[in-house]
Amino acid sequence: LIQASETRSAPASARLPWNRRPQRQKRSPCALSGASLRTLAATALTLRNIAMEALQAQDPEIDSIVISSKFVVTYLLQQDPPNPGWRKANIEGPCYLVRRRSAPRYQLLVKNQFSNNDLIDDLHPDWELDCQKNYVFYKVEDPKKTIRGLWFHDDSEKQIVEAAIESCLEGLRKDEQPQDEAPPAAAQPPTSSPEPAAAEAANAFEQKAPAASVTVTMSTLRSALHALAEDETFLRSVMLKLEGFKRGGR
């Protein structure tokens, strides 16, 4: 699924803990003036809508974006001797946690700005999540697959993504519980179709997320726009909209 290439690794050891984060150089953020926040919010909403259209062009079953990050770097853990450690996967770009209409209910995607080799992982109740500052580490349910690590420039953004993943996983685990362990539920009208617990958890998080993501920097905005400019699917969507405007469309 993913071809990892050796570039830089964390200090080698006989047995490296899978949650020991790889080393990266810190960068100082440049604060954005408060007067620009309203314009930036409108721009972010437009970019989110265009990103949603691009994702649905690739997977029509995607229902919504639960949460997103402007830019992440993907690492994979090489556990085999003689040189165990973290390796960059050559997958960098915007990250999306999406909700789908059909199974798998949730997916974590990193849209690769280098190629079409994206990271796509289906959320599963057996995921093991472990996070540190600027890093989200997760072990998928398939033991044959390598452990993943996502690096975020902004730790507050990482915390929001981490909380969203935890909420979705908690909902999936509740859905997986045997029916005989659950308390008797009241009869529902035939016309009702309640959302699964995972969707409710995600919706609850979506309502809280904007308050936690007020901090914006010129650096993260620049990275986001650069990543979108390298995304061919995104650019095709923009060109189609521009052609629609020329033809007198909406």
PDB file of C-alpha atoms in Angstrom:
ATOM      1  CA  LEU A   1       0.000   0.000   0.000  1.00  0.00           C
ATOM      2  CA  ILE A   2       2.734   2.444   0.966  1.00  0.00           C
ATOM      3  CA  GLN A   3       6.336   2.419  -0.158  1.00  0.00           C
ATOM      4  CA  ALA A   4       8.451   3.944   2.583  1.00  0.00           C
ATOM      5  CA  SER A   5      11.849   5.401   1.689  1.00  0.00           C
ATOM      6  CA  GLU A   6      14.726   5.799   4.064  1.00  0.00           C
ATOM      7  CA  THR A   7      15.668   9.409   4.636  1.00  0.00           C
ATOM      8  CA  ARG A   8      15.997  10.400   8.254  1.00  0.00           C
ATOM      9  CA  SER A   9      15.355   8.237  11.282  1.00  0.00           C
ATOM     10  CA  ALA A  10      15.105   8.609  15.018  1.00  0.00           C
ATOM     11  CA  PRO A  11      18.163   7.461  17.036  1.00  0.00           C
ATOM     12  CA  ALA A  12      18.573   3.720  16.521  1.00  0.00           C
ATOM     13  CA  SER A  13      18.329   1.299  19.418  1.00  0.00           C
ATOM     14  CA  ALA A  14      18.022  -2.434  19.889  1.00  0.00           C
ATOM     15  CA  ARG A  15      14.271  -2.083  20.296  1.00  0.00           C
ATOM     16  CA  LEU A  16      12.818   1.331  19.533  1.00  0.00           C
ATOM     17  CA  PRO A  17       9.445   2.123  21.182  1.00  0.00           C
ATOM     18  CA  TRP A  18       6.904   2.712  18.441  1.00  0.00           C
ATOM     19  CA  ASN A  19       5.753   5.962  19.996  1.00  0.00           C
ATOM     20  CA  ARG A  20       9.196   7.598  20.091  1.00  0.00           C
ATOM     21  CA  ARG A  21       8.739  10.518  17.768  1.00  0.00           C
ATOM     22  CA  PRO A  22      11.185  11.326  14.945  1.00  0.00           C
ATOM     23  CA  GLN A  23      13.182  14.528  15.306  1.00  0.00           C
ATOM     24  CA  ARG A  24      12.200  17.638  13.370  1.00  0.00           C
ATOM     25  CA  GLN A  25      13.441  21.206  13.458  1.00  0.00           C
ATOM     26  CA  LYS A  26      11.057  23.683  15.073  1.00  0.00           C
ATOM     27  CA  ARG A  27       9.917  26.795  13.217  1.00  0.00           C
ATOM     28  CA  SER A  28       8.695  30.034  14.761  1.00  0.00           C
ATOM     29  CA  PRO A  29       5.104  30.968  13.808  1.00  0.00           C
ATOM     30  CA  CYS A  30       4.257  34.398  12.466  1.00  0.00           C
ATOM     31  CA  ALA A  31       1.061  35.689  14.110  1.00  0.00           C
ATOM     32  CA  LEU A  32      -1.769  36.805  11.830  1.00  0.00           C
ATOM     33  CA  SER A  33      -3.493  40.092  12.672  1.00  0.00           C
ATOM     34  CA  GLY A  34      -6.985  39.875  14.138  1.00  0.00           C
ATOM     35  CA  ALA A  35      -8.376  42.146  11.405  1.00  0.00           C
ATOM     36  CA  SER A  36      -7.768  39.415   8.806  1.00  0.00           C
ATOM     37  CA  LEU A  37      -9.535  36.604  10.649  1.00  0.00           C
ATOM     38  CA  ARG A  38     -12.954  37.212   9.080  1.00  0.00           C
ATOM     39  CA  THR A  39     -11.549  37.198   5.559  1.00  0.00           C
ATOM     40  CA  LEU A  40      -9.468  34.151   6.387  1.00  0.00           C
ATOM     41  CA  ALA A  41     -12.517  32.328   7.789  1.00  0.00           C
ATOM     42  CA  ALA A  42     -14.438  32.929   4.564  1.00  0.00           C
ATOM     43  CA  THR A  43     -11.449  31.757   2.525  1.00  0.00           C
ATOM     44  CA  ALA A  44     -11.089  28.653   4.706  1.00  0.00           C
ATOM     45  CA  LEU A  45     -14.776  27.816   4.193  1.00  0.00           C
ATOM     46  CA  THR A  46     -14.400  28.139   0.423  1.00  0.00           C
ATOM     47  CA  LEU A  47     -11.287  25.963   0.448  1.00  0.00           C
ATOM     48  CA  ARG A  48     -13.081  23.397   2.615  1.00  0.00           C
ATOM     49  CA  ASN A  49     -15.983  23.222   0.161  1.00  0.00           C
ATOM     50  CA  ILE A  50     -13.627  22.817  -2.793  1.00  0.00           C
ATOM     51  CA  ALA A  51     -11.638  20.173  -0.894  1.00  0.00           C
ATOM     52  CA  MET A  52     -14.899  18.327  -0.202  1.00  0.00           C
ATOM     53  CA  GLU A  53     -15.757  18.313  -3.899  1.00  0.00           C
ATOM     54  CA  ALA A  54     -12.279  17.021  -4.765  1.00  0.00           C
ATOM     55  CA  LEU A  55     -12.553  14.223  -2.191  1.00  0.00           C
ATOM     56  CA  GLN A  56     -15.999  13.227  -3.441  1.00  0.00           C
ATOM     57  CA  ALA A  57     -14.655  13.128  -7.004  1.00  0.00           C
ATOM     58  CA  GLN A  58     -12.243  10.462  -5.790  1.00  0.00           C
ATOM     59  CA  ASP A  59     -14.750   8.706  -3.492  1.00  0.00           C
ATOM     60  CA  PRO A  60     -18.461   9.573  -4.002  1.00  0.00           C
ATOM     61  CA  GLU A  61     -19.336   7.763  -0.763  1.00  0.00           C
ATOM     62  CA  ILE A  62     -17.681  10.492   1.333  1.00  0.00           C
ATOM     63  CA  ASP A  63     -20.445  12.281   3.210  1.00  0.00           C
ATOM     64  CA  SER A  64     -18.552  15.002   5.074  1.00  0.00           C
ATOM     65  CA  ILE A  65     -15.193  16.148   6.415  1.00  0.00           C
ATOM     66  CA  VAL A  66     -15.139  15.594  10.181  1.00  0.00           C
ATOM     67  CA  ILE A  67     -11.885  17.485  10.671  1.00  0.00           C
ATOM     68  CA  SER A  68      -8.878  18.425   8.576  1.00  0.00           C
ATOM     69  CA  SER A  69      -5.310  19.631   8.920  1.00  0.00           C
ATOM     70  CA  LYS A  70      -3.580  21.877   6.441  1.00  0.00           C
ATOM     71  CA  PHE A  71      -0.317  19.945   6.301  1.00  0.00           C
ATOM     72  CA  VAL A  72       1.150  16.778   7.824  1.00  0.00           C
ATOM     73  CA  VAL A  73       4.216  14.621   7.200  1.00  0.00           C
ATOM     74  CA  THR A  74       3.760  10.838   7.273  1.00  0.00           C
ATOM     75  CA  TYR A  75       6.245   8.504   8.962  1.00  0.00           C
ATOM     76  CA  LEU A  76       6.325   4.706   9.043  1.00  0.00           C
ATOM     77  CA  LEU A  77       8.016   2.612  11.724  1.00  0.00           C
ATOM     78  CA  GLN A  78      10.612   0.157  10.421  1.00  0.00           C
ATOM     79  CA  GLN A  79      10.877  -2.534  13.086  1.00  0.00           C
ATOM     80  CA  ASP A  80      13.045  -5.109  11.327  1.00  0.00           C
ATOM     81  CA  PRO A  81      16.792  -5.231  12.064  1.00  0.00           C
ATOM     82  CA  PRO A  82      19.445  -4.114  11.497  1.00  0.00           C
ATOM     83  CA  ASN A  83      18.203  -0.488  11.529  1.00  0.00           C
ATOM     84  CA  PRO A  84      14.825  -0.133  13.257  1.00  0.00           C
ATOM     85  CA  GLY A  85      13.410   3.360  13.402  1.00  0.00           C
ATOM     86  CA  TRP A  86      11.098   5.886  11.815  1.00  0.00           C
ATOM     87  CA  ARG A  87      11.268   6.490   8.075  1.00  0.00           C
ATOM     88  CA  LYS A  88       9.584   9.230   6.065  1.00  0.00           C
ATOM     89  CA  ALA A  89       6.987   7.724   3.740  1.00  0.00           C
ATOM     90  CA  ASN A  90       7.254  10.451   1.058  1.00  0.00           C
ATOM     91  CA  ILE A  91       3.620  11.306   1.789  1.00  0.00           C
ATOM     92  CA  GLU A  92       3.062  14.941   2.767  1.00  0.00           C
ATOM     93  CA  GLY A  93       0.064  17.214   2.364  1.00  0.00           C
ATOM     94  CA  PRO A  94      -3.372  18.021   3.795  1.00  0.00           C
ATOM     95  CA  CYS A  95      -4.926  15.477   6.151  1.00  0.00           C
ATOM     96  CA  TYR A  96      -8.654  14.685   6.314  1.00  0.00           C
ATOM     97  CA  LEU A  97     -10.777  12.621   8.656  1.00  0.00           C
ATOM     98  CA  VAL A  98     -13.895  11.893   6.577  1.00  0.00           C
ATOM     99  CA  ARG A  99     -17.247  10.261   7.237  1.00  0.00           C
ATOM    100  CA  ARG A 100     -18.665   7.937   4.585  1.00  0.00           C
ATOM    101  CA  ARG A 101     -22.205   6.818   3.754  1.00  0.00           C
ATOM    102  CA  SER A 102     -21.149   3.160   3.618  1.00  0.00           C
ATOM    103  CA  ALA A 103     -18.551   0.964   5.299  1.00  0.00           C
ATOM    104  CA  PRO A 104     -15.896   1.791   6.259  1.00  0.00           C
ATOM    105  CA  ARG A 105     -17.708   4.525   8.154  1.00  0.00           C
ATOM    106  CA  TYR A 106     -14.625   6.694   8.735  1.00  0.00           C
ATOM    107  CA  GLN A 107     -11.338   7.118   6.888  1.00  0.00           C
ATOM    108  CA  LEU A 108      -8.133   8.999   7.629  1.00  0.00           C
ATOM    109  CA  LEU A 109      -6.516  10.367   4.470  1.00  0.00           C
ATOM    110  CA  VAL A 110      -3.323  12.246   3.697  1.00  0.00           C
ATOM    111  CA  LYS A 111      -3.445  13.728   0.195  1.00  0.00           C
ATOM    112  CA  ASN A 112       0.092  13.392  -1.116  1.00  0.00           C
ATOM    113  CA  GLN A 113       1.449  16.537  -2.762  1.00  0.00           C
ATOM    114  CA  PHE A 114       4.268  14.536  -4.397  1.00  0.00           C
ATOM    115  CA  SER A 115       2.227  11.865  -6.224  1.00  0.00           C
ATOM    116  CA  ASN A 116      -1.072   9.975  -6.286  1.00  0.00           C
ATOM    117  CA  ASN A 117       0.239   7.639  -3.574  1.00  0.00           C
ATOM    118  CA  ASP A 118      -2.053   8.880  -0.786  1.00  0.00           C
ATOM    119  CA  LEU A 119      -2.281   7.454   2.711  1.00  0.00           C
ATOM    120  CA  ILE A 120      -5.784   6.000   3.199  1.00  0.00           C
ATOM    121  CA  ASP A 121      -6.600   4.135   6.425  1.00  0.00           C
ATOM    122  CA  ASP A 122     -10.038   2.886   7.487  1.00  0.00           C
ATOM    123  CA  LEU A 123     -10.790   3.606  11.142  1.00  0.00           C
ATOM    124  CA  HIS A 124     -11.330   0.386  13.095  1.00  0.00           C
ATOM    125  CA  PRO A 125     -12.298  -0.275  16.741  1.00  0.00           C
ATOM    126  CA  ASP A 126      -8.994  -2.145  17.236  1.00  0.00           C
ATOM    127  CA  TRP A 127      -6.831   0.867  16.435  1.00  0.00           C
ATOM    128  CA  GLU A 128      -4.245   1.799  19.075  1.00  0.00           C
ATOM    129  CA  LEU A 129      -3.685   5.552  19.328  1.00  0.00           C
ATOM    130  CA  ASP A 130      -0.757   7.204  21.104  1.00  0.00           C
ATOM    131  CA  CYS A 131       0.034  10.898  20.752  1.00  0.00           C
ATOM    132  CA  GLN A 132       2.863  13.211  21.739  1.00  0.00           C
ATOM    133  CA  LYS A 133       3.543  16.873  21.094  1.00  0.00           C
ATOM    134  CA  ASN A 134       3.137  17.548  17.347  1.00  0.00           C
ATOM    135  CA  TYR A 135       2.695  13.812  16.641  1.00  0.00           C
ATOM    136  CA  VAL A 136      -0.189  11.354  16.251  1.00  0.00           C
ATOM    137  CA  PHE A 137       0.917   7.710  16.274  1.00  0.00           C
ATOM    138  CA  TYR A 138      -1.499   4.911  15.491  1.00  0.00           C
ATOM    139  CA  LYS A 139      -1.359   1.169  15.028  1.00  0.00           C
ATOM    140  CA  VAL A 140      -3.994  -0.194  12.652  1.00  0.00           C
ATOM    141  CA  GLU A 141      -5.899  -3.433  13.205  1.00  0.00           C
ATOM    142  CA  ASP A 142      -3.832  -5.358  10.634  1.00  0.00           C
ATOM    143  CA  PRO A 143      -0.570  -6.499  12.315  1.00  0.00           C
ATOM    144  CA  LYS A 144       1.055  -6.876   8.890  1.00  0.00           C
ATOM    145  CA  LYS A 145       0.855  -3.126   8.299  1.00  0.00           C
ATOM    146  CA  THR A 146       3.465  -0.743   9.640  1.00  0.00           C
ATOM    147  CA  ILE A 147       2.738   1.672  12.483  1.00  0.00           C
ATOM    148  CA  ARG A 148       2.019   5.185  11.282  1.00  0.00           C
ATOM    149  CA  GLY A 149       3.127   8.565  12.600  1.00  0.00           C
ATOM    150  CA  LEU A 150       1.771  11.953  11.510  1.00  0.00           C
ATOM    151  CA  TRP A 151       3.733  15.134  12.227  1.00  0.00           C
ATOM    152  CA  PHE A 152       1.820  18.423  12.653  1.00  0.00           C
ATOM    153  CA  HIS A 153       3.508  21.826  12.622  1.00  0.00           C
ATOM    154  CA  ASP A 154       0.953  23.235  15.069  1.00  0.00           C
ATOM    155  CA  ASP A 155       0.438  21.156  18.217  1.00  0.00           C
ATOM    156  CA  SER A 156      -2.949  22.759  18.943  1.00  0.00           C
ATOM    157  CA  GLU A 157      -4.118  21.588  15.516  1.00  0.00           C
ATOM    158  CA  LYS A 158      -2.764  18.125  16.322  1.00  0.00           C
ATOM    159  CA  GLN A 159      -4.812  18.053  19.524  1.00  0.00           C
ATOM    160  CA  ILE A 160      -8.020  18.820  17.604  1.00  0.00           C
ATOM    161  CA  VAL A 161      -7.366  16.030  15.087  1.00  0.00           C
ATOM    162  CA  GLU A 162      -6.453  13.652  17.916  1.00  0.00           C
ATOM    163  CA  ALA A 163      -9.718  14.407  19.741  1.00  0.00           C
ATOM    164  CA  ALA A 164     -11.735  13.840  16.552  1.00  0.00           C
ATOM    165  CA  ILE A 165     -10.096  10.467  15.895  1.00  0.00           C
ATOM    166  CA  GLU A 166     -10.654   9.413  19.521  1.00  0.00           C
ATOM    167  CA  SER A 167     -14.335  10.398  19.315  1.00  0.00           C
ATOM    168  CA  CYS A 168     -14.891   8.405  16.117  1.00  0.00           C
ATOM    169  CA  LEU A 169     -13.063   5.360  17.490  1.00  0.00           C
ATOM    170  CA  GLU A 170     -15.108   5.493  20.688  1.00  0.00           C
ATOM    171  CA  GLY A 171     -18.303   5.555  18.654  1.00  0.00           C
ATOM    172  CA  LEU A 172     -17.166   2.615  16.516  1.00  0.00           C
ATOM    173  CA  ARG A 173     -16.324   0.612  19.635  1.00  0.00           C
ATOM    174  CA  LYS A 174     -19.777   1.268  21.085  1.00  0.00           C
ATOM    175  CA  ASP A 175     -21.386   0.140  17.838  1.00  0.00           C
ATOM    176  CA  GLU A 176     -19.388  -3.104  17.974  1.00  0.00           C
ATOM    177  CA  GLN A 177     -20.678  -4.144  21.426  1.00  0.00           C
ATOM    178  CA  PRO A 178     -22.897  -7.285  21.427  1.00  0.00           C
ATOM    179  CA  GLN A 179     -26.589  -6.527  21.391  1.00  0.00           C
ATOM    180  CA  ASP A 180     -27.306  -8.673  24.474  1.00  0.00           C
ATOM    181  CA  GLU A 181     -25.000  -6.446  26.562  1.00  0.00           C
ATOM    182  CA  ALA A 182     -26.887  -3.306  25.699  1.00  0.00           C
ATOM    183  CA  PRO A 183     -29.871  -2.210  27.843  1.00  0.00           C
ATOM    184  CA  PRO A 184     -33.326  -2.682  26.278  1.00  0.00           C
ATOM    185  CA  ALA A 185     -34.161   0.205  24.005  1.00  0.00           C
ATOM    186  CA  ALA A 186     -37.581   1.772  23.638  1.00  0.00           C
ATOM    187  CA  ALA A 187     -39.476   0.923  20.446  1.00  0.00           C
ATOM    188  CA  GLN A 188     -38.745   3.357  17.641  1.00  0.00           C
ATOM    189  CA  PRO A 189     -41.278   4.608  15.092  1.00  0.00           C
ATOM    190  CA  PRO A 190     -40.881   2.857  11.725  1.00  0.00           C
ATOM    191  CA  THR A 191     -39.892   6.111  10.019  1.00  0.00           C
ATOM    192  CA  SER A 192     -36.937   6.873  12.282  1.00  0.00           C
ATOM    193  CA  SER A 193     -33.364   6.232  11.185  1.00  0.00           C
ATOM    194  CA  PRO A 194     -31.025   7.361  13.982  1.00  0.00           C
ATOM    195  CA  GLU A 195     -27.355   7.981  13.199  1.00  0.00           C
ATOM    196  CA  PRO A 196     -24.794   5.575  14.696  1.00  0.00           C
ATOM    197  CA  ALA A 197     -23.055   6.595  17.896  1.00  0.00           C
ATOM    198  CA  ALA A 198     -19.854   7.326  15.980  1.00  0.00           C
ATOM    199  CA  ALA A 199     -21.610   9.926  13.838  1.00  0.00           C
ATOM    200  CA  GLU A 200     -23.071  11.586  16.941  1.00  0.00           C
ATOM    201  CA  ALA A 201     -19.618  11.758  18.501  1.00  0.00           C
ATOM    202  CA  ALA A 202     -18.190  13.300  15.347  1.00  0.00           C
ATOM    203  CA  ASN A 203     -21.020  15.845  15.121  1.00  0.00           C
ATOM    204  CA  ALA A 204     -20.494  16.827  18.736  1.00  0.00           C
ATOM    205  CA  PHE A 205     -16.808  17.378  18.046  1.00  0.00           C
ATOM    206  CA  GLU A 206     -17.468  19.402  14.909  1.00  0.00           C
ATOM    207  CA  GLN A 207     -19.477  21.893  16.965  1.00  0.00           C
ATOM    208  CA  LYS A 208     -16.571  22.397  19.366  1.00  0.00           C
ATOM    209  CA  ALA A 209     -13.707  22.363  16.875  1.00  0.00           C
ATOM    210  CA  PRO A 210     -13.945  25.971  15.537  1.00  0.00           C
ATOM    211  CA  ALA A 211     -13.440  27.465  19.002  1.00  0.00           C
ATOM    212  CA  ALA A 212     -10.217  25.508  19.415  1.00  0.00           C
ATOM    213  CA  SER A 213      -8.862  26.409  15.990  1.00  0.00           C
ATOM    214  CA  VAL A 214      -8.949  30.218  16.218  1.00  0.00           C
ATOM    215  CA  THR A 215      -5.125  30.522  16.184  1.00  0.00           C
ATOM    216  CA  VAL A 216      -3.891  30.966  12.630  1.00  0.00           C
ATOM    217  CA  THR A 217      -0.373  31.703  11.401  1.00  0.00           C
ATOM    218  CA  MET A 218       1.042  32.889   8.112  1.00  0.00           C
ATOM    219  CA  SER A 219       3.266  29.803   8.039  1.00  0.00           C
ATOM    220  CA  THR A 220       0.437  27.272   8.312  1.00  0.00           C
ATOM    221  CA  LEU A 221      -1.690  29.197   5.799  1.00  0.00           C
ATOM    222  CA  ARG A 222       1.200  29.244   3.343  1.00  0.00           C
ATOM    223  CA  SER A 223       1.682  25.479   3.761  1.00  0.00           C
ATOM    224  CA  ALA A 224      -2.037  24.851   3.206  1.00  0.00           C
ATOM    225  CA  LEU A 225      -2.230  26.907   0.024  1.00  0.00           C
ATOM    226  CA  HIS A 226       0.983  25.336  -1.272  1.00  0.00           C
ATOM    227  CA  ALA A 227      -0.379  21.833  -0.661  1.00  0.00           C
ATOM    228  CA  LEU A 228      -3.627  22.669  -2.476  1.00  0.00           C
ATOM    229  CA  ALA A 229      -1.709  24.185  -5.392  1.00  0.00           C
ATOM    230  CA  GLU A 230       0.112  20.853  -5.800  1.00  0.00           C
ATOM    231  CA  ASP A 231      -3.121  18.817  -5.735  1.00  0.00           C
ATOM    232  CA  GLU A 232      -4.177  18.124  -9.341  1.00  0.00           C
ATOM    233  CA  THR A 233      -7.695  17.071  -8.321  1.00  0.00           C
ATOM    234  CA  PHE A 234      -8.152  20.367  -6.468  1.00  0.00           C
ATOM    235  CA  LEU A 235      -6.842  22.377  -9.423  1.00  0.00           C
ATOM    236  CA  ARG A 236      -9.180  20.572 -11.831  1.00  0.00           C
ATOM    237  CA  SER A 237     -12.129  21.417  -9.569  1.00  0.00           C
ATOM    238  CA  VAL A 238     -11.131  25.104  -9.545  1.00  0.00           C
ATOM    239  CA  MET A 239     -10.744  25.146 -13.341  1.00  0.00           C
ATOM    240  CA  LEU A 240     -14.186  23.576 -13.807  1.00  0.00           C
ATOM    241  CA  LYS A 241     -15.707  26.275 -11.595  1.00  0.00           C
ATOM    242  CA  LEU A 242     -13.936  29.030 -13.529  1.00  0.00           C
ATOM    243  CA  GLU A 243     -15.192  27.587 -16.833  1.00  0.00           C
ATOM    244  CA  GLY A 244     -18.695  27.521 -15.337  1.00  0.00           C
ATOM    245  CA  PHE A 245     -18.440  31.221 -14.490  1.00  0.00           C
ATOM    246  CA  LYS A 246     -17.299  32.018 -18.043  1.00  0.00           C
ATOM    247  CA  ARG A 247     -20.331  30.187 -19.446  1.00  0.00           C
ATOM    248  CA  GLY A 248     -22.617  32.223 -17.207  1.00  0.00           C
ATOM    249  CA  GLY A 249     -22.980  29.534 -14.540  1.00  0.00           C
ATOM    250  CA  ARG A 250     -23.604  30.124 -10.844  1.00  0.00           C
TER     251      ARG A 250
END
